[in-house]
Amino acid sequence: MFAEHTVDTNDVTPPPHPCETWPDNGRGFRETLDRIGDKWSVLVIGILSGGPLRFSTLHRRVPGISQRMLTLTLRHLERDGVVSRAVYAEVPPRVEYRLTPLGESLRATVHALAQWVTDHHEEIENARRRYGSV
Amino acid sequence: MFAEHTVDTNDVTPPPHPCETWPDNGRGFRETLDRIGDKWSVLVIGILSGGPLRFSTLHRRVPGISQRMLTLTLRHLERDGVVSRAVYAEVPPRVEYRLTPLGESLRATVHALAQWVTDHHEEIENARRRYGSV
DNA sequence: CCGTATCCCCGTAGATACTG
DNA sequence: CAGTATCTACGGGGATACGG
């Protein structure tokens, strides 16, 4: 997938590219990436990686998400096999969401992404200010 | 960041919170994530991680992107300090894009993401089929 | 070759109100 | 509590045509 190419700058030997074996040159990649790369999925996955949570708790922990979007996001993640949904026949009703094994396998990556964003948030802010108004 | 703890089945007792290191409880995270998490950025970053490329080459390598969206994506990445743009006064004109050091620091994460998607693409497809039509 | 400028569509997402 | 239902808007993004 991502091309094999040598960089002229110094000794930057890039780590081996994992994506050479892609069937349709990235379309499938994009398609799947859209699933976990939409507006809320990564955040929800990250929060659920701390353990199972019920709907309302999740709603409180995802800042700014609407009830509707949380529902939709969870449905999509459930459909894609990343999140599982358990309904407990109680009063009051209780629904718990948790990561499936597939979802768990995303933990490290999501955390890495979150870490990067955390580490470089300021840097990006500064770059944007330097760039001026766009 | 996202909590690493294990949760018992009832979440009555407040568990150690994810996102503790974020100033505004995740909003900044989402804000920054939107930048690199839009429709094309991750793909462009991944492809540029193979080395500098000119516009037309990039255009060919990002399957399905329109000229307009490639331009916009590159501008945003440039603004955020992830990509740099070099214009060479030649005939025919040549413009090269490459990752900045900040962009390079994203390489591992982007590749991890790409790897995950590659590894689990099929699995997700299957899950979606099992789930039925939505 | 490397873009900008326009037009326009349609999906995403918010607000609000209502149910099991 | 845990969702649906509906209505609406906003803007992302494609198609196309044109400029440097």
PDB file of C-alpha atoms (C1' of nucleotides) in Angstrom:
ATOM      1  CA  MET A   1       0.000   0.000   0.000  1.00  0.00           C
ATOM      2  CA  PHE A   2       2.118   2.900   1.093  1.00  0.00           C
ATOM      3  CA  ALA A   3       4.906   3.159  -1.418  1.00  0.00           C
ATOM      4  CA  GLU A   4       8.405   1.964  -1.005  1.00  0.00           C
ATOM      5  CA  HIS A   5      10.612   4.933  -1.508  1.00  0.00           C
ATOM      6  CA  THR A   6      13.891   6.159  -0.169  1.00  0.00           C
ATOM      7  CA  VAL A   7      14.200   9.577   1.295  1.00  0.00           C
ATOM      8  CA  ASP A   8      17.094  11.750   0.325  1.00  0.00           C
ATOM      9  CA  THR A   9      17.360  13.399   3.695  1.00  0.00           C
ATOM     10  CA  ASN A  10      20.186  11.892   5.670  1.00  0.00           C
ATOM     11  CA  ASP A  11      19.811   8.570   7.364  1.00  0.00           C
ATOM     12  CA  VAL A  12      16.111   8.309   7.636  1.00  0.00           C
ATOM     13  CA  THR A  13      15.625   4.617   7.131  1.00  0.00           C
ATOM     14  CA  PRO A  14      11.911   4.208   7.440  1.00  0.00           C
ATOM     15  CA  PRO A  15      10.609   1.181   9.273  1.00  0.00           C
ATOM     16  CA  PRO A  16       9.376  -1.502   6.912  1.00  0.00           C
ATOM     17  CA  HIS A  17       6.140  -0.572   5.262  1.00  0.00           C
ATOM     18  CA  PRO A  18       3.346  -2.835   6.319  1.00  0.00           C
ATOM     19  CA  CYS A  19       1.046  -2.055   3.462  1.00  0.00           C
ATOM     20  CA  GLU A  20       2.577  -3.384   0.320  1.00  0.00           C
ATOM     21  CA  THR A  21       0.166  -6.200  -0.017  1.00  0.00           C
ATOM     22  CA  TRP A  22      -2.993  -4.353  -0.699  1.00  0.00           C
ATOM     23  CA  PRO A  23      -5.431  -5.716  -3.267  1.00  0.00           C
ATOM     24  CA  ASP A  24      -7.140  -2.678  -4.660  1.00  0.00           C
ATOM     25  CA  ASN A  25      -4.503  -0.105  -3.982  1.00  0.00           C
ATOM     26  CA  GLY A  26      -6.085   1.445  -0.963  1.00  0.00           C
ATOM     27  CA  ARG A  27      -9.778   1.552  -1.645  1.00  0.00           C
ATOM     28  CA  GLY A  28     -10.552  -1.162   0.814  1.00  0.00           C
ATOM     29  CA  PHE A  29      -8.276   0.562   3.238  1.00  0.00           C
ATOM     30  CA  ARG A  30     -10.217   3.765   2.957  1.00  0.00           C
ATOM     31  CA  GLU A  31     -13.464   1.933   3.267  1.00  0.00           C
ATOM     32  CA  THR A  32     -12.475   0.267   6.506  1.00  0.00           C
ATOM     33  CA  LEU A  33     -10.756   3.350   7.760  1.00  0.00           C
ATOM     34  CA  ASP A  34     -13.977   5.261   7.380  1.00  0.00           C
ATOM     35  CA  ARG A  35     -15.602   2.912   9.852  1.00  0.00           C
ATOM     36  CA  ILE A  36     -13.212   3.485  12.697  1.00  0.00           C
ATOM     37  CA  GLY A  37     -12.111   6.884  11.480  1.00  0.00           C
ATOM     38  CA  ASP A  38     -15.389   8.707  11.657  1.00  0.00           C
ATOM     39  CA  LYS A  39     -16.043  11.541  13.977  1.00  0.00           C
ATOM     40  CA  TRP A  40     -16.582   9.645  17.215  1.00  0.00           C
ATOM     41  CA  SER A  41     -15.469   6.050  16.853  1.00  0.00           C
ATOM     42  CA  VAL A  42     -11.889   6.414  17.966  1.00  0.00           C
ATOM     43  CA  LEU A  43     -12.927   8.312  21.041  1.00  0.00           C
ATOM     44  CA  VAL A  44     -15.584   5.789  21.966  1.00  0.00           C
ATOM     45  CA  ILE A  45     -13.195   2.899  21.430  1.00  0.00           C
ATOM     46  CA  GLY A  46     -10.596   4.608  23.545  1.00  0.00           C
ATOM     47  CA  ILE A  47     -12.995   5.162  26.391  1.00  0.00           C
ATOM     48  CA  LEU A  48     -14.423   1.675  26.182  1.00  0.00           C
ATOM     49  CA  SER A  49     -10.912   0.300  26.326  1.00  0.00           C
ATOM     50  CA  GLY A  50     -11.031   1.127  30.012  1.00  0.00           C
ATOM     51  CA  GLY A  51     -13.747  -1.438  30.508  1.00  0.00           C
ATOM     52  CA  PRO A  52     -17.446  -1.967  29.803  1.00  0.00           C
ATOM     53  CA  LEU A  53     -19.747   0.955  30.280  1.00  0.00           C
ATOM     54  CA  ARG A  54     -23.434   1.575  30.074  1.00  0.00           C
ATOM     55  CA  PHE A  55     -24.996   4.003  27.682  1.00  0.00           C
ATOM     56  CA  SER A  56     -25.488   6.969  29.962  1.00  0.00           C
ATOM     57  CA  THR A  57     -22.001   6.728  31.427  1.00  0.00           C
ATOM     58  CA  LEU A  58     -20.536   6.614  27.979  1.00  0.00           C
ATOM     59  CA  HIS A  59     -22.649   9.581  27.018  1.00  0.00           C
ATOM     60  CA  ARG A  60     -21.236  11.581  29.896  1.00  0.00           C
ATOM     61  CA  ARG A  61     -17.682  10.591  29.093  1.00  0.00           C
ATOM     62  CA  VAL A  62     -17.728  11.496  25.433  1.00  0.00           C
ATOM     63  CA  PRO A  63     -17.709  15.242  25.569  1.00  0.00           C
ATOM     64  CA  GLY A  64     -20.035  16.888  23.125  1.00  0.00           C
ATOM     65  CA  ILE A  65     -21.588  13.863  21.523  1.00  0.00           C
ATOM     66  CA  SER A  66     -25.325  13.833  21.047  1.00  0.00           C
ATOM     67  CA  GLN A  67     -27.443  10.943  22.120  1.00  0.00           C
ATOM     68  CA  ARG A  68     -28.225  10.228  18.548  1.00  0.00           C
ATOM     69  CA  MET A  69     -24.614  10.154  17.408  1.00  0.00           C
ATOM     70  CA  LEU A  70     -23.594   7.971  20.312  1.00  0.00           C
ATOM     71  CA  THR A  71     -26.311   5.519  19.376  1.00  0.00           C
ATOM     72  CA  LEU A  72     -25.308   5.546  15.730  1.00  0.00           C
ATOM     73  CA  THR A  73     -21.629   5.206  16.512  1.00  0.00           C
ATOM     74  CA  LEU A  74     -22.260   2.278  18.824  1.00  0.00           C
ATOM     75  CA  ARG A  75     -24.483   0.585  16.232  1.00  0.00           C
ATOM     76  CA  HIS A  76     -21.810   0.908  13.596  1.00  0.00           C
ATOM     77  CA  LEU A  77     -19.106  -0.364  15.880  1.00  0.00           C
ATOM     78  CA  GLU A  78     -21.353  -3.221  16.875  1.00  0.00           C
ATOM     79  CA  ARG A  79     -22.074  -4.024  13.270  1.00  0.00           C
ATOM     80  CA  ASP A  80     -18.389  -4.044  12.488  1.00  0.00           C
ATOM     81  CA  GLY A  81     -17.723  -6.424  15.333  1.00  0.00           C
ATOM     82  CA  VAL A  82     -15.692  -3.958  17.355  1.00  0.00           C
ATOM     83  CA  VAL A  83     -18.166  -3.445  20.170  1.00  0.00           C
ATOM     84  CA  SER A  84     -20.679  -5.787  21.751  1.00  0.00           C
ATOM     85  CA  ARG A  85     -23.946  -4.830  23.346  1.00  0.00           C
ATOM     86  CA  ALA A  86     -25.455  -6.605  26.328  1.00  0.00           C
ATOM     87  CA  VAL A  87     -28.968  -5.894  27.527  1.00  0.00           C
ATOM     88  CA  TYR A  88     -29.845  -6.844  31.078  1.00  0.00           C
ATOM     89  CA  ALA A  89     -33.523  -7.381  31.762  1.00  0.00           C
ATOM     90  CA  GLU A  90     -33.697  -5.289  34.870  1.00  0.00           C
ATOM     91  CA  VAL A  91     -35.577  -2.368  36.197  1.00  0.00           C
ATOM     92  CA  PRO A  92     -34.352   0.138  35.394  1.00  0.00           C
ATOM     93  CA  PRO A  93     -33.068  -1.255  32.111  1.00  0.00           C
ATOM     94  CA  ARG A  94     -29.351  -1.573  31.749  1.00  0.00           C
ATOM     95  CA  VAL A  95     -27.308  -1.856  28.586  1.00  0.00           C
ATOM     96  CA  GLU A  96     -23.621  -2.381  28.634  1.00  0.00           C
ATOM     97  CA  TYR A  97     -21.157  -1.867  25.858  1.00  0.00           C
ATOM     98  CA  ARG A  98     -17.749  -3.391  25.739  1.00  0.00           C
ATOM     99  CA  LEU A  99     -14.999  -4.020  23.249  1.00  0.00           C
ATOM    100  CA  THR A 100     -14.985  -7.355  21.498  1.00  0.00           C
ATOM    101  CA  PRO A 101     -11.669  -9.150  21.015  1.00  0.00           C
ATOM    102  CA  LEU A 102     -11.479  -7.396  17.668  1.00  0.00           C
ATOM    103  CA  GLY A 103     -12.008  -4.115  19.431  1.00  0.00           C
ATOM    104  CA  GLU A 104      -9.409  -4.998  22.019  1.00  0.00           C
ATOM    105  CA  SER A 105      -6.932  -5.536  19.236  1.00  0.00           C
ATOM    106  CA  LEU A 106      -7.368  -1.880  18.393  1.00  0.00           C
ATOM    107  CA  ARG A 107      -6.415  -0.690  21.841  1.00  0.00           C
ATOM    108  CA  ALA A 108      -2.729  -0.266  21.311  1.00  0.00           C
ATOM    109  CA  THR A 109      -3.225   1.613  18.070  1.00  0.00           C
ATOM    110  CA  VAL A 110      -5.913   3.880  19.436  1.00  0.00           C
ATOM    111  CA  HIS A 111      -3.812   4.620  22.459  1.00  0.00           C
ATOM    112  CA  ALA A 112      -0.842   5.401  20.267  1.00  0.00           C
ATOM    113  CA  LEU A 113      -2.988   7.792  18.276  1.00  0.00           C
ATOM    114  CA  ALA A 114      -4.346   9.400  21.410  1.00  0.00           C
ATOM    115  CA  GLN A 115      -0.846   9.714  22.752  1.00  0.00           C
ATOM    116  CA  TRP A 116       0.386  11.368  19.601  1.00  0.00           C
ATOM    117  CA  VAL A 117      -2.460  13.821  19.571  1.00  0.00           C
ATOM    118  CA  THR A 118      -1.884  14.610  23.219  1.00  0.00           C
ATOM    119  CA  ASP A 119       1.820  15.078  22.692  1.00  0.00           C
ATOM    120  CA  HIS A 120       1.547  17.240  19.620  1.00  0.00           C
ATOM    121  CA  HIS A 121      -1.662  19.114  20.165  1.00  0.00           C
ATOM    122  CA  GLU A 122       0.139  22.260  21.174  1.00  0.00           C
ATOM    123  CA  GLU A 123       2.615  21.960  18.345  1.00  0.00           C
ATOM    124  CA  ILE A 124      -0.178  21.788  15.819  1.00  0.00           C
ATOM    125  CA  GLU A 125      -1.918  24.745  17.389  1.00  0.00           C
ATOM    126  CA  ASN A 126       1.260  26.747  17.039  1.00  0.00           C
ATOM    127  CA  ALA A 127       1.811  25.680  13.462  1.00  0.00           C
ATOM    128  CA  ARG A 128      -1.690  26.744  12.625  1.00  0.00           C
ATOM    129  CA  ARG A 129      -1.209  30.127  14.174  1.00  0.00           C
ATOM    130  CA  ARG A 130       2.036  30.625  12.307  1.00  0.00           C
ATOM    131  CA  TYR A 131       0.335  29.700   9.075  1.00  0.00           C
ATOM    132  CA  GLY A 132      -2.156  32.475   9.575  1.00  0.00           C
ATOM    133  CA  SER A 133      -5.811  32.528   8.784  1.00  0.00           C
ATOM    134  CA  VAL A 134      -7.194  29.887   6.502  1.00  0.00           C
TER     135      VAL A 134
ATOM    136  CA  MET B   1      -5.185   9.106  28.448  1.00  0.00           C
ATOM    137  CA  PHE B   2      -7.562   6.206  28.223  1.00  0.00           C
ATOM    138  CA  ALA B   3      -7.572   4.282  31.449  1.00  0.00           C
ATOM    139  CA  GLU B   4      -5.819   0.980  31.585  1.00  0.00           C
ATOM    140  CA  HIS B   5      -7.704  -0.387  34.509  1.00  0.00           C
ATOM    141  CA  THR B   6     -10.033  -3.329  34.820  1.00  0.00           C
ATOM    142  CA  VAL B   7     -13.648  -2.744  35.652  1.00  0.00           C
ATOM    143  CA  ASP B   8     -16.007  -4.757  37.736  1.00  0.00           C
ATOM    144  CA  THR B   9     -19.437  -5.301  36.365  1.00  0.00           C
ATOM    145  CA  ASN B  10     -21.141  -2.402  38.057  1.00  0.00           C
ATOM    146  CA  ASP B  11     -19.700   0.999  37.384  1.00  0.00           C
ATOM    147  CA  VAL B  12     -21.170   2.575  40.477  1.00  0.00           C
ATOM    148  CA  THR B  13     -17.822   3.395  41.973  1.00  0.00           C
ATOM    149  CA  PRO B  14     -16.084   6.000  39.865  1.00  0.00           C
ATOM    150  CA  PRO B  15     -13.160   4.234  38.207  1.00  0.00           C
ATOM    151  CA  PRO B  16      -9.933   6.044  37.396  1.00  0.00           C
ATOM    152  CA  HIS B  17     -10.928   8.247  34.547  1.00  0.00           C
ATOM    153  CA  PRO B  18      -9.624   8.112  31.063  1.00  0.00           C
ATOM    154  CA  CYS B  19      -8.669  11.371  29.498  1.00  0.00           C
ATOM    155  CA  GLU B  20      -7.288  12.711  32.746  1.00  0.00           C
ATOM    156  CA  THR B  21      -4.333  14.298  31.104  1.00  0.00           C
ATOM    157  CA  TRP B  22      -6.490  16.330  28.796  1.00  0.00           C
ATOM    158  CA  PRO B  23      -7.075  19.896  29.750  1.00  0.00           C
ATOM    159  CA  ASP B  24     -10.605  20.196  28.500  1.00  0.00           C
ATOM    160  CA  ASN B  25     -11.751  16.651  28.958  1.00  0.00           C
ATOM    161  CA  GLY B  26     -11.263  15.520  25.413  1.00  0.00           C
ATOM    162  CA  ARG B  27     -12.437  18.420  23.349  1.00  0.00           C
ATOM    163  CA  GLY B  28      -8.953  19.383  22.323  1.00  0.00           C
ATOM    164  CA  PHE B  29      -8.334  15.796  21.505  1.00  0.00           C
ATOM    165  CA  ARG B  30     -11.294  15.667  19.190  1.00  0.00           C
ATOM    166  CA  GLU B  31     -10.307  18.955  17.663  1.00  0.00           C
ATOM    167  CA  THR B  32      -6.836  17.760  16.795  1.00  0.00           C
ATOM    168  CA  LEU B  33      -8.079  14.359  15.786  1.00  0.00           C
ATOM    169  CA  ASP B  34     -10.385  15.977  13.283  1.00  0.00           C
ATOM    170  CA  ARG B  35      -7.380  17.438  11.550  1.00  0.00           C
ATOM    171  CA  ILE B  36      -5.600  14.195  10.865  1.00  0.00           C
ATOM    172  CA  GLY B  37      -8.734  12.123  11.007  1.00  0.00           C
ATOM    173  CA  ASP B  38     -10.574  13.580   8.066  1.00  0.00           C
ATOM    174  CA  LYS B  39     -11.370  11.630   4.984  1.00  0.00           C
ATOM    175  CA  TRP B  40      -7.993  11.738   3.288  1.00  0.00           C
ATOM    176  CA  SER B  41      -5.296  12.885   5.682  1.00  0.00           C
ATOM    177  CA  VAL B  42      -4.213   9.559   7.076  1.00  0.00           C
ATOM    178  CA  LEU B  43      -3.928   8.110   3.605  1.00  0.00           C
ATOM    179  CA  VAL B  44      -1.905  11.050   2.329  1.00  0.00           C
ATOM    180  CA  ILE B  45       0.370  10.942   5.338  1.00  0.00           C
ATOM    181  CA  GLY B  46       0.876   7.245   4.897  1.00  0.00           C
ATOM    182  CA  ILE B  47       1.792   7.626   1.271  1.00  0.00           C
ATOM    183  CA  LEU B  48       4.061  10.579   1.910  1.00  0.00           C
ATOM    184  CA  SER B  49       5.802   8.572   4.583  1.00  0.00           C
ATOM    185  CA  GLY B  50       7.469   6.740   1.735  1.00  0.00           C
ATOM    186  CA  GLY B  51       9.238   9.931   0.708  1.00  0.00           C
ATOM    187  CA  PRO B  52       8.554  13.269  -0.962  1.00  0.00           C
ATOM    188  CA  LEU B  53       6.219  13.283  -3.908  1.00  0.00           C
ATOM    189  CA  ARG B  54       4.966  15.809  -6.376  1.00  0.00           C
ATOM    190  CA  PHE B  55       1.348  16.689  -6.732  1.00  0.00           C
ATOM    191  CA  SER B  56       0.473  14.610  -9.758  1.00  0.00           C
ATOM    192  CA  THR B  57       2.185  11.513  -8.404  1.00  0.00           C
ATOM    193  CA  LEU B  58       0.351  11.881  -5.149  1.00  0.00           C
ATOM    194  CA  HIS B  59      -2.852  12.351  -7.063  1.00  0.00           C
ATOM    195  CA  ARG B  60      -2.309   9.068  -8.848  1.00  0.00           C
ATOM    196  CA  ARG B  61      -1.409   7.245  -5.657  1.00  0.00           C
ATOM    197  CA  VAL B  62      -4.415   8.286  -3.636  1.00  0.00           C
ATOM    198  CA  PRO B  63      -7.166   6.291  -5.223  1.00  0.00           C
ATOM    199  CA  GLY B  64     -10.371   8.171  -5.747  1.00  0.00           C
ATOM    200  CA  ILE B  65      -9.355  11.557  -4.436  1.00  0.00           C
ATOM    201  CA  SER B  66     -10.323  14.577  -6.466  1.00  0.00           C
ATOM    202  CA  GLN B  67      -7.821  17.245  -7.358  1.00  0.00           C
ATOM    203  CA  ARG B  68      -9.681  19.646  -5.203  1.00  0.00           C
ATOM    204  CA  MET B  69      -9.667  17.437  -2.143  1.00  0.00           C
ATOM    205  CA  LEU B  70      -6.018  16.624  -2.558  1.00  0.00           C
ATOM    206  CA  THR B  71      -5.225  20.314  -2.663  1.00  0.00           C
ATOM    207  CA  LEU B  72      -7.362  21.028   0.379  1.00  0.00           C
ATOM    208  CA  THR B  73      -5.955  18.097   2.321  1.00  0.00           C
ATOM    209  CA  LEU B  74      -2.403  19.148   1.569  1.00  0.00           C
ATOM    210  CA  ARG B  75      -3.146  22.737   2.568  1.00  0.00           C
ATOM    211  CA  HIS B  76      -4.571  21.635   5.875  1.00  0.00           C
ATOM    212  CA  LEU B  77      -1.685  19.316   6.578  1.00  0.00           C
ATOM    213  CA  GLU B  78       0.692  22.077   5.634  1.00  0.00           C
ATOM    214  CA  ARG B  79      -1.082  24.502   7.903  1.00  0.00           C
ATOM    215  CA  ASP B  80      -0.909  22.041  10.760  1.00  0.00           C
ATOM    216  CA  GLY B  81       2.810  21.628  10.250  1.00  0.00           C
ATOM    217  CA  VAL B  82       2.580  18.011   9.201  1.00  0.00           C
ATOM    218  CA  VAL B  83       3.507  18.478   5.566  1.00  0.00           C
ATOM    219  CA  SER B  84       5.816  20.932   3.850  1.00  0.00           C
ATOM    220  CA  ARG B  85       5.489  22.232   0.330  1.00  0.00           C
ATOM    221  CA  ALA B  86       8.426  23.065  -1.910  1.00  0.00           C
ATOM    222  CA  VAL B  87       7.996  24.850  -5.212  1.00  0.00           C
ATOM    223  CA  TYR B  88      10.742  24.533  -7.776  1.00  0.00           C
ATOM    224  CA  ALA B  89      10.879  27.278 -10.374  1.00  0.00           C
ATOM    225  CA  GLU B  90      11.261  25.048 -13.363  1.00  0.00           C
ATOM    226  CA  VAL B  91       9.561  24.374 -16.601  1.00  0.00           C
ATOM    227  CA  PRO B  92       7.387  22.482 -16.275  1.00  0.00           C
ATOM    228  CA  PRO B  93       6.615  23.637 -12.756  1.00  0.00           C
ATOM    229  CA  ARG B  94       7.283  21.152 -10.015  1.00  0.00           C
ATOM    230  CA  VAL B  95       5.878  21.083  -6.496  1.00  0.00           C
ATOM    231  CA  GLU B  96       6.998  18.584  -3.953  1.00  0.00           C
ATOM    232  CA  TYR B  97       5.335  17.599  -0.738  1.00  0.00           C
ATOM    233  CA  ARG B  98       7.037  15.872   2.116  1.00  0.00           C
ATOM    234  CA  LEU B  99       6.440  15.130   5.754  1.00  0.00           C
ATOM    235  CA  THR B 100       7.856  17.550   8.265  1.00  0.00           C
ATOM    236  CA  PRO B 101       9.516  16.170  11.394  1.00  0.00           C
ATOM    237  CA  LEU B 102       6.123  16.479  13.048  1.00  0.00           C
ATOM    238  CA  GLY B 103       4.646  14.464  10.211  1.00  0.00           C
ATOM    239  CA  GLU B 104       7.414  11.924  10.483  1.00  0.00           C
ATOM    240  CA  SER B 105       6.527  11.448  14.111  1.00  0.00           C
ATOM    241  CA  LEU B 106       3.146  10.242  12.949  1.00  0.00           C
ATOM    242  CA  ARG B 107       4.632   7.599  10.739  1.00  0.00           C
ATOM    243  CA  ALA B 108       4.671   4.739  13.217  1.00  0.00           C
ATOM    244  CA  THR B 109       1.131   5.398  14.352  1.00  0.00           C
ATOM    245  CA  VAL B 110      -0.248   5.706  10.857  1.00  0.00           C
ATOM    246  CA  HIS B 111       1.470   2.516   9.861  1.00  0.00           C
ATOM    247  CA  ALA B 112       0.108   0.755  12.907  1.00  0.00           C
ATOM    248  CA  LEU B 113      -3.341   1.898  11.911  1.00  0.00           C
ATOM    249  CA  ALA B 114      -2.821   0.797   8.341  1.00  0.00           C
ATOM    250  CA  GLN B 115      -1.557  -2.526   9.572  1.00  0.00           C
ATOM    251  CA  TRP B 116      -4.563  -3.045  11.765  1.00  0.00           C
ATOM    252  CA  VAL B 117      -6.939  -2.205   8.976  1.00  0.00           C
ATOM    253  CA  THR B 118      -5.076  -4.526   6.639  1.00  0.00           C
ATOM    254  CA  ASP B 119      -5.128  -7.330   9.155  1.00  0.00           C
ATOM    255  CA  HIS B 120      -8.753  -7.003  10.121  1.00  0.00           C
ATOM    256  CA  HIS B 121     -10.403  -5.760   6.987  1.00  0.00           C
ATOM    257  CA  GLU B 122     -11.821  -9.147   6.151  1.00  0.00           C
ATOM    258  CA  GLU B 123     -12.938  -9.739   9.700  1.00  0.00           C
ATOM    259  CA  ILE B 124     -14.895  -6.520   9.701  1.00  0.00           C
ATOM    260  CA  GLU B 125     -16.449  -7.339   6.354  1.00  0.00           C
ATOM    261  CA  ASN B 126     -17.621 -10.633   7.769  1.00  0.00           C
ATOM    262  CA  ALA B 127     -18.974  -9.068  10.920  1.00  0.00           C
ATOM    263  CA  ARG B 128     -20.890  -6.583   8.844  1.00  0.00           C
ATOM    264  CA  ARG B 129     -22.397  -9.304   6.728  1.00  0.00           C
ATOM    265  CA  ARG B 130     -23.418 -11.250   9.797  1.00  0.00           C
ATOM    266  CA  TYR B 131     -25.027  -8.181  11.252  1.00  0.00           C
ATOM    267  CA  GLY B 132     -27.227  -7.865   8.193  1.00  0.00           C
ATOM    268  CA  SER B 133     -28.287  -4.829   6.320  1.00  0.00           C
ATOM    269  CA  VAL B 134     -28.031  -1.484   7.991  1.00  0.00           C
TER     270      VAL B 134
ATOM    271  C1'  DC C   1       1.901  20.805 -14.489  1.00  0.00           C
ATOM    272  C1'  DC C   2      -0.318  22.673 -10.536  1.00  0.00           C
ATOM    273  C1'  DG C   3      -3.463  24.379  -8.987  1.00  0.00           C
ATOM    274  C1'  DT C   4      -8.318  27.939  -8.117  1.00  0.00           C
ATOM    275  C1'  DA C   5     -13.087  28.930  -8.748  1.00  0.00           C
ATOM    276  C1'  DT C   6     -17.964  27.525  -9.018  1.00  0.00           C
ATOM    277  C1'  DC C   7     -21.871  24.939  -8.625  1.00  0.00           C
ATOM    278  C1'  DC C   8     -24.460  21.638  -6.307  1.00  0.00           C
ATOM    279  C1'  DC C   9     -25.712  17.440  -4.007  1.00  0.00           C
ATOM    280  C1'  DC C  10     -26.294  14.536  -0.190  1.00  0.00           C
ATOM    281  C1'  DG C  11     -24.744  12.696   4.076  1.00  0.00           C
ATOM    282  C1'  DT C  12     -23.584  13.912   8.781  1.00  0.00           C
ATOM    283  C1'  DA C  13     -24.883  15.644  12.715  1.00  0.00           C
ATOM    284  C1'  DG C  14     -27.498  18.750  16.071  1.00  0.00           C
ATOM    285  C1'  DA C  15     -31.995  19.835  18.364  1.00  0.00           C
ATOM    286  C1'  DT C  16     -36.064  18.385  19.968  1.00  0.00           C
ATOM    287  C1'  DA C  17     -39.731  15.451  21.146  1.00  0.00           C
ATOM    288  C1'  DC C  18     -41.502  11.081  22.106  1.00  0.00           C
ATOM    289  C1'  DT C  19     -41.607   5.620  23.621  1.00  0.00           C
ATOM    290  C1'  DG C  20     -40.659   0.852  26.014  1.00  0.00           C
TER     291       DG C  20
ATOM    292  C1'  DC D   1     -32.631   4.393  31.564  1.00  0.00           C
ATOM    293  C1'  DA D   2     -31.950   3.725  26.858  1.00  0.00           C
ATOM    294  C1'  DG D   3     -33.072   4.615  23.247  1.00  0.00           C
ATOM    295  C1'  DT D   4     -36.291   6.004  18.437  1.00  0.00           C
ATOM    296  C1'  DA D   5     -38.380   9.615  15.264  1.00  0.00           C
ATOM    297  C1'  DT D   6     -38.279  13.727  12.543  1.00  0.00           C
ATOM    298  C1'  DC D   7     -36.925  17.858  10.903  1.00  0.00           C
ATOM    299  C1'  DT D   8     -33.316  20.907   9.452  1.00  0.00           C
ATOM    300  C1'  DA D   9     -28.660  22.946   8.442  1.00  0.00           C
ATOM    301  C1'  DC D  10     -24.268  22.884   7.304  1.00  0.00           C
ATOM    302  C1'  DG D  11     -20.465  21.783   4.934  1.00  0.00           C
ATOM    303  C1'  DG D  12     -17.630  17.995   2.962  1.00  0.00           C
ATOM    304  C1'  DG D  13     -16.716  16.591  -1.218  1.00  0.00           C
ATOM    305  C1'  DG D  14     -17.484  15.492  -6.406  1.00  0.00           C
ATOM    306  C1'  DA D  15     -17.679  17.465 -11.248  1.00  0.00           C
ATOM    307  C1'  DT D  16     -16.330  20.736 -14.144  1.00  0.00           C
ATOM    308  C1'  DA D  17     -14.089  24.645 -16.100  1.00  0.00           C
ATOM    309  C1'  DC D  18     -10.652  27.814 -16.076  1.00  0.00           C
ATOM    310  C1'  DG D  19      -5.936  30.455 -14.713  1.00  0.00           C
ATOM    311  C1'  DG D  20      -0.541  30.721 -13.870  1.00  0.00           C
TER     312       DG D  20
END
